[in-house]
Tab-separated table of C-alpha atoms in Angstrom:
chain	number	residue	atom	x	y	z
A	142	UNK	CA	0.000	0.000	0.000
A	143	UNK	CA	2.995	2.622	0.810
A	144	UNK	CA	5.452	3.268	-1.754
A	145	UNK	CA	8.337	1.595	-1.311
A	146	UNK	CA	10.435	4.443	0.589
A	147	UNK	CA	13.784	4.688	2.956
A	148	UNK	CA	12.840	6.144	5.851
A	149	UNK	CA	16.529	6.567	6.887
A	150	UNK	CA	18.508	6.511	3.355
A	151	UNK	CA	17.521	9.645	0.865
A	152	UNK	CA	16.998	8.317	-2.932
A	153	UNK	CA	19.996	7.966	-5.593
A	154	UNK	CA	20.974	10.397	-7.615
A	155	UNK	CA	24.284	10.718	-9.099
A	156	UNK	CA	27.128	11.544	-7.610
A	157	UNK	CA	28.005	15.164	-7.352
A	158	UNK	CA	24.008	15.823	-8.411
A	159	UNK	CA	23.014	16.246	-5.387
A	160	UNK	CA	20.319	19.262	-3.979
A	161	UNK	CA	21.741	21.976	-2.019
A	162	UNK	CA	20.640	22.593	1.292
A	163	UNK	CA	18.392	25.601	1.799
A	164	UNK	CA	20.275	27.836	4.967
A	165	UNK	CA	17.704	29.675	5.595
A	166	UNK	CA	13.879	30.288	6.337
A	167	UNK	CA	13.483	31.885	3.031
A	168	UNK	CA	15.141	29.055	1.029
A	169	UNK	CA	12.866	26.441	2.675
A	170	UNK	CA	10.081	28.043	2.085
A	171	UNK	CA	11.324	28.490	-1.767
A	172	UNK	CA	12.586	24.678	-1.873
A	173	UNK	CA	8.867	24.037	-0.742
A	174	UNK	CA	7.586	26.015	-3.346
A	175	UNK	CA	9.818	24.142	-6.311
A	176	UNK	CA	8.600	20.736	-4.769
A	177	UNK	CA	4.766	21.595	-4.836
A	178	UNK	CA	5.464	23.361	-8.221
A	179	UNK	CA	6.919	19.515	-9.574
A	180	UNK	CA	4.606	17.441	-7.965
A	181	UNK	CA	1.786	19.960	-9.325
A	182	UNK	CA	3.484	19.214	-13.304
A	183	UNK	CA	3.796	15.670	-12.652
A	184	UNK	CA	0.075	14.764	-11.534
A	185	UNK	CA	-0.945	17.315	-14.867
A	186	UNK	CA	1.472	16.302	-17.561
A	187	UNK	CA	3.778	13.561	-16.194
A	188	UNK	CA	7.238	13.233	-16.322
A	189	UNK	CA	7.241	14.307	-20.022
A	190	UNK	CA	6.006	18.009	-19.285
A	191	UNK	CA	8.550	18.302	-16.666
A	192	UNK	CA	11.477	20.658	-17.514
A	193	UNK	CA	14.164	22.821	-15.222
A	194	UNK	CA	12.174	26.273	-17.403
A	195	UNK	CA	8.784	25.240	-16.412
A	196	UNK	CA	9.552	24.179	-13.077
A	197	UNK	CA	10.696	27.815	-12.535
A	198	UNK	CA	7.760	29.250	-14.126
A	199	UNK	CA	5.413	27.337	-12.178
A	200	UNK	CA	6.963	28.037	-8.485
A	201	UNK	CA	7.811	31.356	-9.140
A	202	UNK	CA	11.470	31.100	-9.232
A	203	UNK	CA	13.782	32.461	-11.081
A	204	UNK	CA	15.793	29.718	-13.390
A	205	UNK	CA	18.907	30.906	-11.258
A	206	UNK	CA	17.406	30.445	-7.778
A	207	UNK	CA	16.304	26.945	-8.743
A	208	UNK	CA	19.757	25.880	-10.249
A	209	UNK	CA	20.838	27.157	-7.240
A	210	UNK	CA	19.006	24.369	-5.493
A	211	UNK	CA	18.291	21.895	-7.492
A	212	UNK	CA	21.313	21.142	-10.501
A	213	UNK	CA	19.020	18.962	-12.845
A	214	UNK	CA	15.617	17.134	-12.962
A	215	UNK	CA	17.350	14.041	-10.805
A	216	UNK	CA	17.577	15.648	-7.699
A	217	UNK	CA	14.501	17.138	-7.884
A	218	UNK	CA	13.042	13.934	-8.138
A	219	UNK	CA	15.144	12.795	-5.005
A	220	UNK	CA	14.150	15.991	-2.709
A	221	UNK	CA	10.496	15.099	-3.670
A	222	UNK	CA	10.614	11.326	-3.181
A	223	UNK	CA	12.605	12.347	0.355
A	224	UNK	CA	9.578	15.063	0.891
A	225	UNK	CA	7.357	11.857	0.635
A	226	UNK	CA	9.403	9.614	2.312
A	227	UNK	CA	9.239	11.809	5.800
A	228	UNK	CA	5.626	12.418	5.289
A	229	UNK	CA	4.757	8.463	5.298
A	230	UNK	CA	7.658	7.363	8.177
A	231	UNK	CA	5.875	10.216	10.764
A	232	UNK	CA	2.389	8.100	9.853
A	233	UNK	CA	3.995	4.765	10.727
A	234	UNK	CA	5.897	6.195	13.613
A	235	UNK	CA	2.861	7.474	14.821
A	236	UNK	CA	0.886	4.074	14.506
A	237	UNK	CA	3.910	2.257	16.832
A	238	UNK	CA	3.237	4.421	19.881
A	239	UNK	CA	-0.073	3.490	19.991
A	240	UNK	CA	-1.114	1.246	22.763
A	241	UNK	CA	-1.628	-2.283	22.525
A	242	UNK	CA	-4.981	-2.148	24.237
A	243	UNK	CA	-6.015	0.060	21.695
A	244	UNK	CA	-6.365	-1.621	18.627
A	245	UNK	CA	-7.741	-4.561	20.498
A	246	UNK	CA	-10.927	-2.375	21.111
A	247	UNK	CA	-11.589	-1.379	17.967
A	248	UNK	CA	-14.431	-2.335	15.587
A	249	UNK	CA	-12.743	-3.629	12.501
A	250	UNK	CA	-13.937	-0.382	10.720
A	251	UNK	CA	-12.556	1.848	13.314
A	252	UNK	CA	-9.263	-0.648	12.855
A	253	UNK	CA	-9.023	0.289	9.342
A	254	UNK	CA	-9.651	3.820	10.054
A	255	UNK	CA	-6.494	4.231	12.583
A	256	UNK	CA	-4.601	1.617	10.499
A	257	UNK	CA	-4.250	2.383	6.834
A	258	UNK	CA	-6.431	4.987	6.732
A	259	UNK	CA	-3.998	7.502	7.103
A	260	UNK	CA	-1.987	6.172	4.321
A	261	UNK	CA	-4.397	6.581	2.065
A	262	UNK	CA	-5.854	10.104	2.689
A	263	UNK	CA	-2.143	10.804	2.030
A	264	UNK	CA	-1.879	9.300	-0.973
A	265	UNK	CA	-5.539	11.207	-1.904
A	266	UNK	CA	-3.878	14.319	-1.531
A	267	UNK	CA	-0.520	13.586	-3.056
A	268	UNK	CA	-1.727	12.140	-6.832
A	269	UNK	CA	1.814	12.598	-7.668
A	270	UNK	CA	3.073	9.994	-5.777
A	271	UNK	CA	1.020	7.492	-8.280
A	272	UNK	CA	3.424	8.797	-10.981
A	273	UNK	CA	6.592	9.043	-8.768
A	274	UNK	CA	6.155	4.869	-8.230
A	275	UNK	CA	6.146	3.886	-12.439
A	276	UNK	CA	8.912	1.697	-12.830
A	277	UNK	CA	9.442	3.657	-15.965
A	278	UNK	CA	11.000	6.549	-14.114
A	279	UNK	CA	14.042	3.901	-12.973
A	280	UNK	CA	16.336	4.844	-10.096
A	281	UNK	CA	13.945	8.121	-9.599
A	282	UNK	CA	10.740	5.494	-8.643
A	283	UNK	CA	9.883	5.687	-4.908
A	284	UNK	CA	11.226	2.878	-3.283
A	285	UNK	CA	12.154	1.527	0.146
A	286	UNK	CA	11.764	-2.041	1.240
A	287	UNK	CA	12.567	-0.440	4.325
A	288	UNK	CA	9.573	1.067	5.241
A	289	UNK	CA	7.600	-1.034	3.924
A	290	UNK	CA	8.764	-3.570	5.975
A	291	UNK	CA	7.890	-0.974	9.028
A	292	UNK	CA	4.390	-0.853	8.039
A	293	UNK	CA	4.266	-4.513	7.288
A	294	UNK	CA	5.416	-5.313	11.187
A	295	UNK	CA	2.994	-3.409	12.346
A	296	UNK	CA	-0.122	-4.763	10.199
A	297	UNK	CA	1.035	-8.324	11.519
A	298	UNK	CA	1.616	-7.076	15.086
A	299	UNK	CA	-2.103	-5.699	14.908
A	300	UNK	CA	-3.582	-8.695	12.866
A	301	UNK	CA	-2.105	-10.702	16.327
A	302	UNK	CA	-3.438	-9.461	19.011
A	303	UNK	CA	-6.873	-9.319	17.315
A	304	UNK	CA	-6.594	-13.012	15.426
A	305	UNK	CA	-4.544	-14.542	18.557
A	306	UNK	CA	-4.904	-17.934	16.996
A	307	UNK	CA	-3.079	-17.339	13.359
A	308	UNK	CA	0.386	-18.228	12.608
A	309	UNK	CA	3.105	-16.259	12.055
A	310	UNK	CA	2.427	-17.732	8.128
A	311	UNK	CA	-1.325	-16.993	8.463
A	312	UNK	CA	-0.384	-13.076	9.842
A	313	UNK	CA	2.287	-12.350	6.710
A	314	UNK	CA	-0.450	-13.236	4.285
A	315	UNK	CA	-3.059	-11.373	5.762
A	316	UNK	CA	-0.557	-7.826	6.096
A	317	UNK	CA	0.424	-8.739	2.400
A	318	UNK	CA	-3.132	-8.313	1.242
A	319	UNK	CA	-3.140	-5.313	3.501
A	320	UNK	CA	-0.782	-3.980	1.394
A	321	UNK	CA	-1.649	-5.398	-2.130
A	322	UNK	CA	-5.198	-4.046	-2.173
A	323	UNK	CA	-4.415	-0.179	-1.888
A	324	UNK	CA	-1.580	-1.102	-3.772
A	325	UNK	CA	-3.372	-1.931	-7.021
A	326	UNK	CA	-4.547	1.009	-7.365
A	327	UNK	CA	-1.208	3.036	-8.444
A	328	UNK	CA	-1.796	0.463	-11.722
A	329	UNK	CA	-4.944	2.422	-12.744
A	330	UNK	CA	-5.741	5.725	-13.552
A	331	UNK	CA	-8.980	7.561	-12.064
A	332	UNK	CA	-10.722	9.729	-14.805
A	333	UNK	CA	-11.276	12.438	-11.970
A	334	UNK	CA	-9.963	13.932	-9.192
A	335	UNK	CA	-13.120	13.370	-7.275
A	336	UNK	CA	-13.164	9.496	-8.264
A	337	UNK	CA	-10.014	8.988	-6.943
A	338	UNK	CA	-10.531	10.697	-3.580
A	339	UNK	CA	-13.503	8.280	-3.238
A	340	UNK	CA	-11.597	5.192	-4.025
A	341	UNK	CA	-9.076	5.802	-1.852
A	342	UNK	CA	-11.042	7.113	0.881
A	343	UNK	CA	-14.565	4.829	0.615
A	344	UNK	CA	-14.244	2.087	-1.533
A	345	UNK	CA	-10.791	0.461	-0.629
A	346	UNK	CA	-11.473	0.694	2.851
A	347	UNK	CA	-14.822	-0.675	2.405
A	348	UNK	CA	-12.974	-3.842	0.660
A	349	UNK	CA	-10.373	-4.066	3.574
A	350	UNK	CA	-12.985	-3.941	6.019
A	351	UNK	CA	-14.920	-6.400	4.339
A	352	UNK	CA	-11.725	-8.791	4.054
A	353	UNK	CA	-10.693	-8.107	7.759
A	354	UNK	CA	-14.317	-9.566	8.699
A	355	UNK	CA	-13.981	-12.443	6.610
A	356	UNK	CA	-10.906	-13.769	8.919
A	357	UNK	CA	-13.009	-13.404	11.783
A	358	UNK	CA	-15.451	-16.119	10.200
């Protein structure tokens, strides 16, 4: 369901590529600016109708200022992906420092609501990020076993403690179907913006919840 991000490792570019750290108030808040400005062309026109001219345009940057930051397209790509990548680790470090007792007394709808939930009204209100995880866009894709892996320990430690009676085999199926469903849905393309906020936010959580209830059987 999460793109496949490094929490703790920022994505390749090559060497000597790199973005330059912003010193000051003023050059976050313009870094900010060229980020939303990319991830703004890529949900739009895609990869294709992203270029160093128009990214300036769109941000309201001169082509100096962003050069400044930024040498080329590739570590654009990596500041955004790393943008991403913080956004989704604070959601799953949130989710581990929530008590145990917790999740046991929640309805399987309210489960799903704490649980992925919040994964997914990011993903609603970052289209980009279904572009930013083609395999077509190579070593600039999102990807990080790593976190995944965070969010799949925590699916299984949750799935326990409410199915106290599955294997350890049993609870890595079920948090790989966790994951698979939402995940789909970066292979299709919604013909509106309002379709896909519903997807994400009604209609795949209706299907989790309905597979969650299923176990219980």
């Amino acid at each position: 369901m999460t793109p496949e991000l490094a929490p703790t490792t920022r994505p390749s570019v090559k060497a000597g590529r790199t973005p330059r750290k912003p010193q000051q108030d003023r050059g976050h808040e313009r870094v900010a600016a060229i980020l939303d400005a990319c991830a703004r062309v890529l949900e739009c026109d895609g990869e294709a109708g992203l270029t160093m001219h128009r990214l300036a345009k769109e941000s309201g940057t001169s082509i100096g200022s962003l050069y400044h930051f930024f040498p080329d397209k590739q570590s654009v790509f990596a500041a955004l992906n790393q943008r991403h990548t913080d956004a989704l680790c604070t959601i799953t470090k949130r989710l581990e420092q929530i008590d145990d007792h917790v999740w046991k007394r929640l309805s399987t709808a309210q489960m799903v609501e704490r649980l992925i939930v919040p994964f997914l009204a990011y993903i609603a209100r970052h289209p980009d990020i279904q572009l930013l995880l083609s395999p077509t866009l190579g070593d600039r894709q999102l990807h990080s076993p790593a976190l995944r892996a965070a969010v799949r320990s925590i699916y299984e430690k949750v799935l326990h403690m409410r199915l106290p009676d599955a294997s350890a085999e049993d609870l890595r199926a079920y948090s790989a179907v966790l994951l698979s469903i939402p995940s789909g849905m970066f292979h299709s393309a919604p013909e509106t913006d309002e379709s896909l906020e519903r997807i994400w936010l009604q209609e795949i959580p209706r299907a989790l919840i309905g597979y969650l209830n299923a176990l219980g059987d």
